[in-house]
Amino acid sequence: MASIFTKIINGEIPCHKVAENDRCFAFLDINPLTKGHTLVVPKQETDYIFDLEDDLLAALMQFAKPIAGAIEKVIPCSRIGVSIIGLEVPHAHIHLIPIDGVADMDFGKPKLNLSQTELGTIAERIRKELADG
Amino acid sequence: MASIFTKIINGEIPCHKVAENDRCFAFLDINPLTKGHTLVVPKQETDYIFDLEDDLLAALMQFAKPIAGAIEKVIPCSRIGVSIIGLEVPHAHIHLIPIDGVADMDFGKPKLNLSQTELGTIAERIRKELADG
């Protein structure tokens, strides 16, 4: 069965898309730790990040890099933290999280509850930064 | 002034080395979240992970991949979590953390206090896995 991320990539489940290329896809986490929290995934459905072939692993990080730069321009923060956990959805994904302190990367804390409108505005601003970058 | 990681790479500060190539270096975190917690750093002293050139960013992740595999063979865990925070030492570094749950990646929790002997044994076992891999 297709993972929830594959369904998002295929447009079967809506998302606030941030960026896409031939191998990778990025969209806002709907249960964000901080505003701008973004998920970066390979289109290829592989459970574990370190099971990705070297070139796709590299491509995924290189795809994430300008996205992190764009998020930083949209969301005031010290920098973009990176977290890869992989215990829930069996489709490798990189969390890009705007942080001011390490506590902002604590997945045990309550998630933000942002409206679809607010998520849509954030995604649009990140897309604009990427386009203008 | 050289970062603490540059001093470790240069052998001015001792460490429990796990692996090294021409561009990257890996050693055990002496204040680990879990046993086997390893730091992977580029030899080039760059503060922010996303300021690394694309090829070094790729090389760093590709260097980390077999190390994660070796750690998994040495330390019983569900998988290796990845965290990049970058608010403390101004030299980009990837945390590889053996995890069974997301709480194992909570940097707010007390660190383990392992003896130098125990750290040395863990590093040696990881090096052996890498050599045998």
PDB file of C-alpha atoms in Angstrom:
ATOM      1  CA  MET A   1       0.000   0.000   0.000  1.00  0.00           C
ATOM      2  CA  ALA A   2       1.261   3.472  -0.835  1.00  0.00           C
ATOM      3  CA  SER A   3       2.566   5.463   2.126  1.00  0.00           C
ATOM      4  CA  ILE A   4       0.760   8.621   3.162  1.00  0.00           C
ATOM      5  CA  PHE A   5       3.668  10.572   1.681  1.00  0.00           C
ATOM      6  CA  THR A   6       3.339   8.812  -1.668  1.00  0.00           C
ATOM      7  CA  LYS A   7      -0.355   9.726  -1.636  1.00  0.00           C
ATOM      8  CA  ILE A   8       0.596  13.338  -0.909  1.00  0.00           C
ATOM      9  CA  ILE A   9       3.191  13.322  -3.697  1.00  0.00           C
ATOM     10  CA  ASN A  10       0.619  11.862  -6.095  1.00  0.00           C
ATOM     11  CA  GLY A  11      -1.947  14.492  -5.127  1.00  0.00           C
ATOM     12  CA  GLU A  12      -4.352  11.960  -3.625  1.00  0.00           C
ATOM     13  CA  ILE A  13      -4.036  13.728  -0.263  1.00  0.00           C
ATOM     14  CA  PRO A  14      -3.801  17.534  -0.253  1.00  0.00           C
ATOM     15  CA  CYS A  15      -0.734  19.275   1.153  1.00  0.00           C
ATOM     16  CA  HIS A  16       0.899  22.662   1.345  1.00  0.00           C
ATOM     17  CA  LYS A  17       3.616  22.012  -1.188  1.00  0.00           C
ATOM     18  CA  VAL A  18       6.864  23.910  -0.893  1.00  0.00           C
ATOM     19  CA  ALA A  19       9.019  22.463  -3.674  1.00  0.00           C
ATOM     20  CA  GLU A  20       9.381  19.519  -6.039  1.00  0.00           C
ATOM     21  CA  ASN A  21      11.880  18.146  -8.505  1.00  0.00           C
ATOM     22  CA  ASP A  22      12.059  14.865 -10.396  1.00  0.00           C
ATOM     23  CA  ARG A  23      13.198  12.856  -7.352  1.00  0.00           C
ATOM     24  CA  CYS A  24      12.188  14.832  -4.273  1.00  0.00           C
ATOM     25  CA  PHE A  25       9.187  16.601  -2.776  1.00  0.00           C
ATOM     26  CA  ALA A  26       8.749  19.056   0.120  1.00  0.00           C
ATOM     27  CA  PHE A  27       5.646  20.186   1.959  1.00  0.00           C
ATOM     28  CA  LEU A  28       4.665  21.713   5.287  1.00  0.00           C
ATOM     29  CA  ASP A  29       4.183  19.431   8.287  1.00  0.00           C
ATOM     30  CA  ILE A  30       0.554  19.876   9.281  1.00  0.00           C
ATOM     31  CA  ASN A  31       1.505  19.222  12.924  1.00  0.00           C
ATOM     32  CA  PRO A  32       4.499  21.525  13.088  1.00  0.00           C
ATOM     33  CA  LEU A  33       6.880  21.957  15.997  1.00  0.00           C
ATOM     34  CA  THR A  34       7.416  25.542  14.861  1.00  0.00           C
ATOM     35  CA  LYS A  35       6.026  27.674  12.031  1.00  0.00           C
ATOM     36  CA  GLY A  36       7.676  26.701   8.755  1.00  0.00           C
ATOM     37  CA  HIS A  37       8.371  23.089   9.828  1.00  0.00           C
ATOM     38  CA  THR A  38       8.772  21.297   6.503  1.00  0.00           C
ATOM     39  CA  LEU A  39       9.084  17.655   5.451  1.00  0.00           C
ATOM     40  CA  VAL A  40      11.461  16.718   2.648  1.00  0.00           C
ATOM     41  CA  VAL A  41      10.951  13.276   1.113  1.00  0.00           C
ATOM     42  CA  PRO A  42      12.290  11.225  -1.771  1.00  0.00           C
ATOM     43  CA  LYS A  43       9.587  10.313  -4.273  1.00  0.00           C
ATOM     44  CA  GLN A  44      10.915   6.779  -4.181  1.00  0.00           C
ATOM     45  CA  GLU A  45       9.185   5.051  -1.280  1.00  0.00           C
ATOM     46  CA  THR A  46      11.991   3.826   0.950  1.00  0.00           C
ATOM     47  CA  ASP A  47      11.411   3.342   4.664  1.00  0.00           C
ATOM     48  CA  TYR A  48      14.842   4.091   6.103  1.00  0.00           C
ATOM     49  CA  ILE A  49      16.935   7.106   5.122  1.00  0.00           C
ATOM     50  CA  PHE A  50      20.170   5.099   5.146  1.00  0.00           C
ATOM     51  CA  ASP A  51      18.679   2.541   2.773  1.00  0.00           C
ATOM     52  CA  LEU A  52      18.570   5.212   0.060  1.00  0.00           C
ATOM     53  CA  GLU A  53      21.170   4.825  -2.669  1.00  0.00           C
ATOM     54  CA  ASP A  54      24.081   7.211  -2.217  1.00  0.00           C
ATOM     55  CA  ASP A  55      23.101   9.437  -5.111  1.00  0.00           C
ATOM     56  CA  LEU A  56      19.500   9.819  -3.936  1.00  0.00           C
ATOM     57  CA  LEU A  57      20.662  10.488  -0.369  1.00  0.00           C
ATOM     58  CA  ALA A  58      22.908  13.230  -1.756  1.00  0.00           C
ATOM     59  CA  ALA A  59      20.157  14.578  -4.018  1.00  0.00           C
ATOM     60  CA  LEU A  60      17.723  14.731  -1.114  1.00  0.00           C
ATOM     61  CA  MET A  61      20.089  16.791   1.056  1.00  0.00           C
ATOM     62  CA  GLN A  62      20.978  19.061  -1.854  1.00  0.00           C
ATOM     63  CA  PHE A  63      17.268  19.524  -2.568  1.00  0.00           C
ATOM     64  CA  ALA A  64      16.701  20.398   1.114  1.00  0.00           C
ATOM     65  CA  LYS A  65      19.473  23.016   1.225  1.00  0.00           C
ATOM     66  CA  PRO A  66      17.834  25.890  -0.697  1.00  0.00           C
ATOM     67  CA  ILE A  67      14.501  25.067   0.935  1.00  0.00           C
ATOM     68  CA  ALA A  68      16.131  25.562   4.343  1.00  0.00           C
ATOM     69  CA  GLY A  69      17.486  28.877   3.076  1.00  0.00           C
ATOM     70  CA  ALA A  70      14.048  29.977   1.919  1.00  0.00           C
ATOM     71  CA  ILE A  71      12.367  28.944   5.178  1.00  0.00           C
ATOM     72  CA  GLU A  72      14.940  30.986   7.113  1.00  0.00           C
ATOM     73  CA  LYS A  73      14.020  34.070   5.102  1.00  0.00           C
ATOM     74  CA  VAL A  74      10.322  33.615   5.828  1.00  0.00           C
ATOM     75  CA  ILE A  75      10.369  32.497   9.453  1.00  0.00           C
ATOM     76  CA  PRO A  76      12.444  34.447  11.988  1.00  0.00           C
ATOM     77  CA  CYS A  77      14.783  31.890  13.625  1.00  0.00           C
ATOM     78  CA  SER A  78      18.405  31.249  14.547  1.00  0.00           C
ATOM     79  CA  ARG A  79      18.725  28.524  11.926  1.00  0.00           C
ATOM     80  CA  ILE A  80      17.087  25.459  10.461  1.00  0.00           C
ATOM     81  CA  GLY A  81      17.430  22.305  12.512  1.00  0.00           C
ATOM     82  CA  VAL A  82      17.390  18.935  10.779  1.00  0.00           C
ATOM     83  CA  SER A  83      15.880  15.798  12.226  1.00  0.00           C
ATOM     84  CA  ILE A  84      15.389  12.355  10.735  1.00  0.00           C
ATOM     85  CA  ILE A  85      13.596   9.924  13.019  1.00  0.00           C
ATOM     86  CA  GLY A  86      11.714   7.481  10.879  1.00  0.00           C
ATOM     87  CA  LEU A  87       9.787   5.512  13.475  1.00  0.00           C
ATOM     88  CA  GLU A  88       6.294   6.453  12.287  1.00  0.00           C
ATOM     89  CA  VAL A  89       5.681   6.816   8.562  1.00  0.00           C
ATOM     90  CA  PRO A  90       7.632   4.096   6.672  1.00  0.00           C
ATOM     91  CA  HIS A  91       8.802   6.542   3.999  1.00  0.00           C
ATOM     92  CA  ALA A  92      12.084   8.339   4.717  1.00  0.00           C
ATOM     93  CA  HIS A  93      11.652  12.033   5.488  1.00  0.00           C
ATOM     94  CA  ILE A  94      13.770  14.903   6.678  1.00  0.00           C
ATOM     95  CA  HIS A  95      12.295  17.407   9.093  1.00  0.00           C
ATOM     96  CA  LEU A  96      13.456  20.978   8.496  1.00  0.00           C
ATOM     97  CA  ILE A  97      12.579  22.942  11.608  1.00  0.00           C
ATOM     98  CA  PRO A  98      13.124  26.666  12.207  1.00  0.00           C
ATOM     99  CA  ILE A  99      14.730  26.795  15.657  1.00  0.00           C
ATOM    100  CA  ASP A 100      15.924  29.323  18.198  1.00  0.00           C
ATOM    101  CA  GLY A 101      16.916  26.691  20.750  1.00  0.00           C
ATOM    102  CA  VAL A 102      17.252  22.936  20.974  1.00  0.00           C
ATOM    103  CA  ALA A 103      13.869  22.755  22.740  1.00  0.00           C
ATOM    104  CA  ASP A 104      12.292  23.690  19.405  1.00  0.00           C
ATOM    105  CA  MET A 105      13.356  20.260  18.137  1.00  0.00           C
ATOM    106  CA  ASP A 106      11.723  18.321  20.967  1.00  0.00           C
ATOM    107  CA  PHE A 107       9.177  16.051  19.301  1.00  0.00           C
ATOM    108  CA  GLY A 108       7.668  15.327  22.700  1.00  0.00           C
ATOM    109  CA  LYS A 109       6.294  18.833  23.053  1.00  0.00           C
ATOM    110  CA  PRO A 110       2.780  19.774  21.895  1.00  0.00           C
ATOM    111  CA  LYS A 111       2.543  20.544  18.197  1.00  0.00           C
ATOM    112  CA  LEU A 112       1.293  23.875  16.899  1.00  0.00           C
ATOM    113  CA  ASN A 113      -2.255  24.010  15.646  1.00  0.00           C
ATOM    114  CA  LEU A 114      -2.118  26.253  12.584  1.00  0.00           C
ATOM    115  CA  SER A 115      -5.091  26.961  10.343  1.00  0.00           C
ATOM    116  CA  GLN A 116      -5.067  25.797   6.742  1.00  0.00           C
ATOM    117  CA  THR A 117      -5.043  29.466   5.773  1.00  0.00           C
ATOM    118  CA  GLU A 118      -1.936  30.158   7.819  1.00  0.00           C
ATOM    119  CA  LEU A 119      -0.169  27.038   6.500  1.00  0.00           C
ATOM    120  CA  GLY A 120      -1.105  28.066   2.967  1.00  0.00           C
ATOM    121  CA  THR A 121       0.332  31.548   3.482  1.00  0.00           C
ATOM    122  CA  ILE A 122       3.608  30.157   4.885  1.00  0.00           C
ATOM    123  CA  ALA A 123       3.977  27.697   2.011  1.00  0.00           C
ATOM    124  CA  GLU A 124       3.292  30.442  -0.526  1.00  0.00           C
ATOM    125  CA  ARG A 125       5.942  32.697   1.019  1.00  0.00           C
ATOM    126  CA  ILE A 126       8.528  29.900   1.017  1.00  0.00           C
ATOM    127  CA  ARG A 127       7.725  29.079  -2.624  1.00  0.00           C
ATOM    128  CA  LYS A 128       8.138  32.765  -3.494  1.00  0.00           C
ATOM    129  CA  GLU A 129      11.533  32.898  -1.769  1.00  0.00           C
ATOM    130  CA  LEU A 130      12.628  29.815  -3.680  1.00  0.00           C
ATOM    131  CA  ALA A 131      11.442  31.313  -6.959  1.00  0.00           C
ATOM    132  CA  ASP A 132      13.152  34.646  -6.226  1.00  0.00           C
ATOM    133  CA  GLY A 133      16.278  33.062  -4.703  1.00  0.00           C
TER     134      GLY A 133
ATOM    135  CA  MET B   1      40.502  30.072  16.558  1.00  0.00           C
ATOM    136  CA  ALA B   2      40.098  26.419  15.667  1.00  0.00           C
ATOM    137  CA  SER B   3      36.820  24.848  16.770  1.00  0.00           C
ATOM    138  CA  ILE B   4      36.879  22.064  19.329  1.00  0.00           C
ATOM    139  CA  PHE B   5      36.066  19.660  16.494  1.00  0.00           C
ATOM    140  CA  THR B   6      39.022  20.862  14.427  1.00  0.00           C
ATOM    141  CA  LYS B   7      41.233  20.273  17.477  1.00  0.00           C
ATOM    142  CA  ILE B   8      39.769  16.769  17.774  1.00  0.00           C
ATOM    143  CA  ILE B   9      40.337  16.103  14.060  1.00  0.00           C
ATOM    144  CA  ASN B  10      43.918  17.348  14.382  1.00  0.00           C
ATOM    145  CA  GLY B  11      44.544  15.121  17.392  1.00  0.00           C
ATOM    146  CA  GLU B  12      45.070  18.047  19.770  1.00  0.00           C
ATOM    147  CA  ILE B  13      42.116  16.857  21.834  1.00  0.00           C
ATOM    148  CA  PRO B  14      41.656  13.105  22.297  1.00  0.00           C
ATOM    149  CA  CYS B  15      38.511  11.384  21.041  1.00  0.00           C
ATOM    150  CA  HIS B  16      37.060   7.950  20.451  1.00  0.00           C
ATOM    151  CA  LYS B  17      37.412   7.949  16.693  1.00  0.00           C
ATOM    152  CA  VAL B  18      35.014   5.857  14.647  1.00  0.00           C
ATOM    153  CA  ALA B  19      35.963   6.659  11.048  1.00  0.00           C
ATOM    154  CA  GLU B  20      37.808   9.137   8.863  1.00  0.00           C
ATOM    155  CA  ASN B  21      38.293   9.885   5.178  1.00  0.00           C
ATOM    156  CA  ASP B  22      39.929  12.788   3.369  1.00  0.00           C
ATOM    157  CA  ARG B  23      37.017  15.152   3.970  1.00  0.00           C
ATOM    158  CA  CYS B  24      35.075  13.814   6.948  1.00  0.00           C
ATOM    159  CA  PHE B  25      35.628  12.559  10.488  1.00  0.00           C
ATOM    160  CA  ALA B  26      33.441  10.671  12.991  1.00  0.00           C
ATOM    161  CA  PHE B  27      33.839  10.114  16.718  1.00  0.00           C
ATOM    162  CA  LEU B  28      31.723   9.234  19.725  1.00  0.00           C
ATOM    163  CA  ASP B  29      29.881  12.017  21.526  1.00  0.00           C
ATOM    164  CA  ILE B  30      31.322  12.038  25.048  1.00  0.00           C
ATOM    165  CA  ASN B  31      27.954  13.204  26.399  1.00  0.00           C
ATOM    166  CA  PRO B  32      25.770  10.719  24.534  1.00  0.00           C
ATOM    167  CA  LEU B  33      21.995  10.584  24.512  1.00  0.00           C
ATOM    168  CA  THR B  34      22.253   6.824  24.010  1.00  0.00           C
ATOM    169  CA  LYS B  35      25.154   4.388  23.741  1.00  0.00           C
ATOM    170  CA  GLY B  36      26.748   4.656  20.322  1.00  0.00           C
ATOM    171  CA  HIS B  37      25.780   8.334  19.810  1.00  0.00           C
ATOM    172  CA  THR B  38      28.277   9.509  17.199  1.00  0.00           C
ATOM    173  CA  LEU B  39      29.189  12.889  15.714  1.00  0.00           C
ATOM    174  CA  VAL B  40      29.981  13.150  12.011  1.00  0.00           C
ATOM    175  CA  VAL B  41      31.768  16.325  10.913  1.00  0.00           C
ATOM    176  CA  PRO B  42      33.357  17.752   7.793  1.00  0.00           C
ATOM    177  CA  LYS B  43      37.057  18.454   8.246  1.00  0.00           C
ATOM    178  CA  GLN B  44      36.437  21.843   6.676  1.00  0.00           C
ATOM    179  CA  GLU B  45      35.393  24.145   9.484  1.00  0.00           C
ATOM    180  CA  THR B  46      32.018  25.518   8.435  1.00  0.00           C
ATOM    181  CA  ASP B  47      29.535  26.651  11.055  1.00  0.00           C
ATOM    182  CA  TYR B  48      26.217  25.872   9.386  1.00  0.00           C
ATOM    183  CA  ILE B  49      25.421  22.581   7.667  1.00  0.00           C
ATOM    184  CA  PHE B  50      23.564  24.288   4.821  1.00  0.00           C
ATOM    185  CA  ASP B  51      26.544  26.546   4.116  1.00  0.00           C
ATOM    186  CA  LEU B  52      28.502  23.460   2.998  1.00  0.00           C
ATOM    187  CA  GLU B  53      29.055  23.201  -0.730  1.00  0.00           C
ATOM    188  CA  ASP B  54      26.698  20.687  -2.344  1.00  0.00           C
ATOM    189  CA  ASP B  55      29.397  18.094  -2.957  1.00  0.00           C
ATOM    190  CA  LEU B  56      30.670  18.200   0.627  1.00  0.00           C
ATOM    191  CA  LEU B  57      27.122  18.042   1.979  1.00  0.00           C
ATOM    192  CA  ALA B  58      26.595  14.941  -0.140  1.00  0.00           C
ATOM    193  CA  ALA B  59      29.950  13.459   0.860  1.00  0.00           C
ATOM    194  CA  LEU B  60      29.177  13.979   4.532  1.00  0.00           C
ATOM    195  CA  MET B  61      25.866  12.124   4.344  1.00  0.00           C
ATOM    196  CA  GLN B  62      27.390   9.338   2.258  1.00  0.00           C
ATOM    197  CA  PHE B  63      30.206   9.053   4.807  1.00  0.00           C
ATOM    198  CA  ALA B  64      27.623   8.856   7.615  1.00  0.00           C
ATOM    199  CA  LYS B  65      25.606   6.094   5.954  1.00  0.00           C
ATOM    200  CA  PRO B  66      27.903   3.072   6.548  1.00  0.00           C
ATOM    201  CA  ILE B  67      28.742   4.427   9.997  1.00  0.00           C
ATOM    202  CA  ALA B  68      25.046   4.378  10.860  1.00  0.00           C
ATOM    203  CA  GLY B  69      24.929   0.797   9.588  1.00  0.00           C
ATOM    204  CA  ALA B  70      27.878  -0.204  11.753  1.00  0.00           C
ATOM    205  CA  ILE B  71      26.462   1.480  14.868  1.00  0.00           C
ATOM    206  CA  GLU B  72      23.189  -0.405  14.355  1.00  0.00           C
ATOM    207  CA  LYS B  73      25.078  -3.688  14.371  1.00  0.00           C
ATOM    208  CA  VAL B  74      26.846  -2.830  17.629  1.00  0.00           C
ATOM    209  CA  ILE B  75      24.069  -1.134  19.595  1.00  0.00           C
ATOM    210  CA  PRO B  76      20.649  -2.808  19.823  1.00  0.00           C
ATOM    211  CA  CYS B  77      18.143  -0.204  18.563  1.00  0.00           C
ATOM    212  CA  SER B  78      15.217   0.285  16.200  1.00  0.00           C
ATOM    213  CA  ARG B  79      17.283   2.503  13.910  1.00  0.00           C
ATOM    214  CA  ILE B  80      19.696   5.396  13.795  1.00  0.00           C
ATOM    215  CA  GLY B  81      18.137   8.823  14.239  1.00  0.00           C
ATOM    216  CA  VAL B  82      19.780  11.855  12.673  1.00  0.00           C
ATOM    217  CA  SER B  83      19.850  15.300  14.203  1.00  0.00           C
ATOM    218  CA  ILE B  84      21.589  18.480  13.118  1.00  0.00           C
ATOM    219  CA  ILE B  85      21.111  21.382  15.486  1.00  0.00           C
ATOM    220  CA  GLY B  86      24.162  23.592  15.247  1.00  0.00           C
ATOM    221  CA  LEU B  87      23.487  26.112  17.995  1.00  0.00           C
ATOM    222  CA  GLU B  88      26.485  25.256  20.166  1.00  0.00           C
ATOM    223  CA  VAL B  89      29.760  24.332  18.463  1.00  0.00           C
ATOM    224  CA  PRO B  90      30.241  26.534  15.345  1.00  0.00           C
ATOM    225  CA  HIS B  91      31.381  23.597  13.225  1.00  0.00           C
ATOM    226  CA  ALA B  92      28.654  21.689  11.396  1.00  0.00           C
ATOM    227  CA  HIS B  93      28.020  18.224  12.810  1.00  0.00           C
ATOM    228  CA  ILE B  94      25.546  15.422  12.350  1.00  0.00           C
ATOM    229  CA  HIS B  95      24.384  13.484  15.381  1.00  0.00           C
ATOM    230  CA  LEU B  96      23.835   9.775  14.695  1.00  0.00           C
ATOM    231  CA  ILE B  97      21.795   8.423  17.589  1.00  0.00           C
ATOM    232  CA  PRO B  98      20.688   4.821  18.135  1.00  0.00           C
ATOM    233  CA  ILE B  99      16.996   5.135  18.992  1.00  0.00           C
ATOM    234  CA  ASP B 100      14.069   2.997  20.018  1.00  0.00           C
ATOM    235  CA  GLY B 101      11.674   5.919  20.325  1.00  0.00           C
ATOM    236  CA  VAL B 102      11.592   9.619  19.601  1.00  0.00           C
ATOM    237  CA  ALA B 103      12.328  10.370  23.265  1.00  0.00           C
ATOM    238  CA  ASP B 104      15.836   9.017  22.636  1.00  0.00           C
ATOM    239  CA  MET B 105      16.434  12.091  20.473  1.00  0.00           C
ATOM    240  CA  ASP B 106      15.406  14.594  23.139  1.00  0.00           C
ATOM    241  CA  PHE B 107      18.478  16.749  23.742  1.00  0.00           C
ATOM    242  CA  GLY B 108      16.823  18.160  26.854  1.00  0.00           C
ATOM    243  CA  LYS B 109      17.110  14.864  28.717  1.00  0.00           C
ATOM    244  CA  PRO B 110      20.128  14.032  30.918  1.00  0.00           C
ATOM    245  CA  LYS B 111      23.094  12.690  28.990  1.00  0.00           C
ATOM    246  CA  LEU B 112      24.608   9.293  29.718  1.00  0.00           C
ATOM    247  CA  ASN B 113      27.774   9.251  31.753  1.00  0.00           C
ATOM    248  CA  LEU B 114      29.897   6.512  30.184  1.00  0.00           C
ATOM    249  CA  SER B 115      33.436   5.707  31.272  1.00  0.00           C
ATOM    250  CA  GLN B 116      36.323   6.261  28.883  1.00  0.00           C
ATOM    251  CA  THR B 117      36.767   2.496  28.891  1.00  0.00           C
ATOM    252  CA  GLU B 118      33.190   1.901  27.816  1.00  0.00           C
ATOM    253  CA  LEU B 119      33.366   4.605  25.129  1.00  0.00           C
ATOM    254  CA  GLY B 120      36.617   3.070  23.901  1.00  0.00           C
ATOM    255  CA  THR B 121      35.041  -0.356  23.669  1.00  0.00           C
ATOM    256  CA  ILE B 122      32.031   0.958  21.738  1.00  0.00           C
ATOM    257  CA  ALA B 123      34.246   2.874  19.287  1.00  0.00           C
ATOM    258  CA  GLU B 124      36.410  -0.179  18.747  1.00  0.00           C
ATOM    259  CA  ARG B 125      33.396  -2.355  18.002  1.00  0.00           C
ATOM    260  CA  ILE B 126      32.019   0.176  15.515  1.00  0.00           C
ATOM    261  CA  ARG B 127      35.408   0.436  13.803  1.00  0.00           C
ATOM    262  CA  LYS B 128      35.540  -3.348  13.564  1.00  0.00           C
ATOM    263  CA  GLU B 129      32.067  -3.472  11.983  1.00  0.00           C
ATOM    264  CA  LEU B 130      33.129  -0.850   9.455  1.00  0.00           C
ATOM    265  CA  ALA B 131      36.297  -2.766   8.655  1.00  0.00           C
ATOM    266  CA  ASP B 132      34.425  -6.062   8.319  1.00  0.00           C
ATOM    267  CA  GLY B 133      31.444  -4.467   6.509  1.00  0.00           C
TER     268      GLY B 133
END
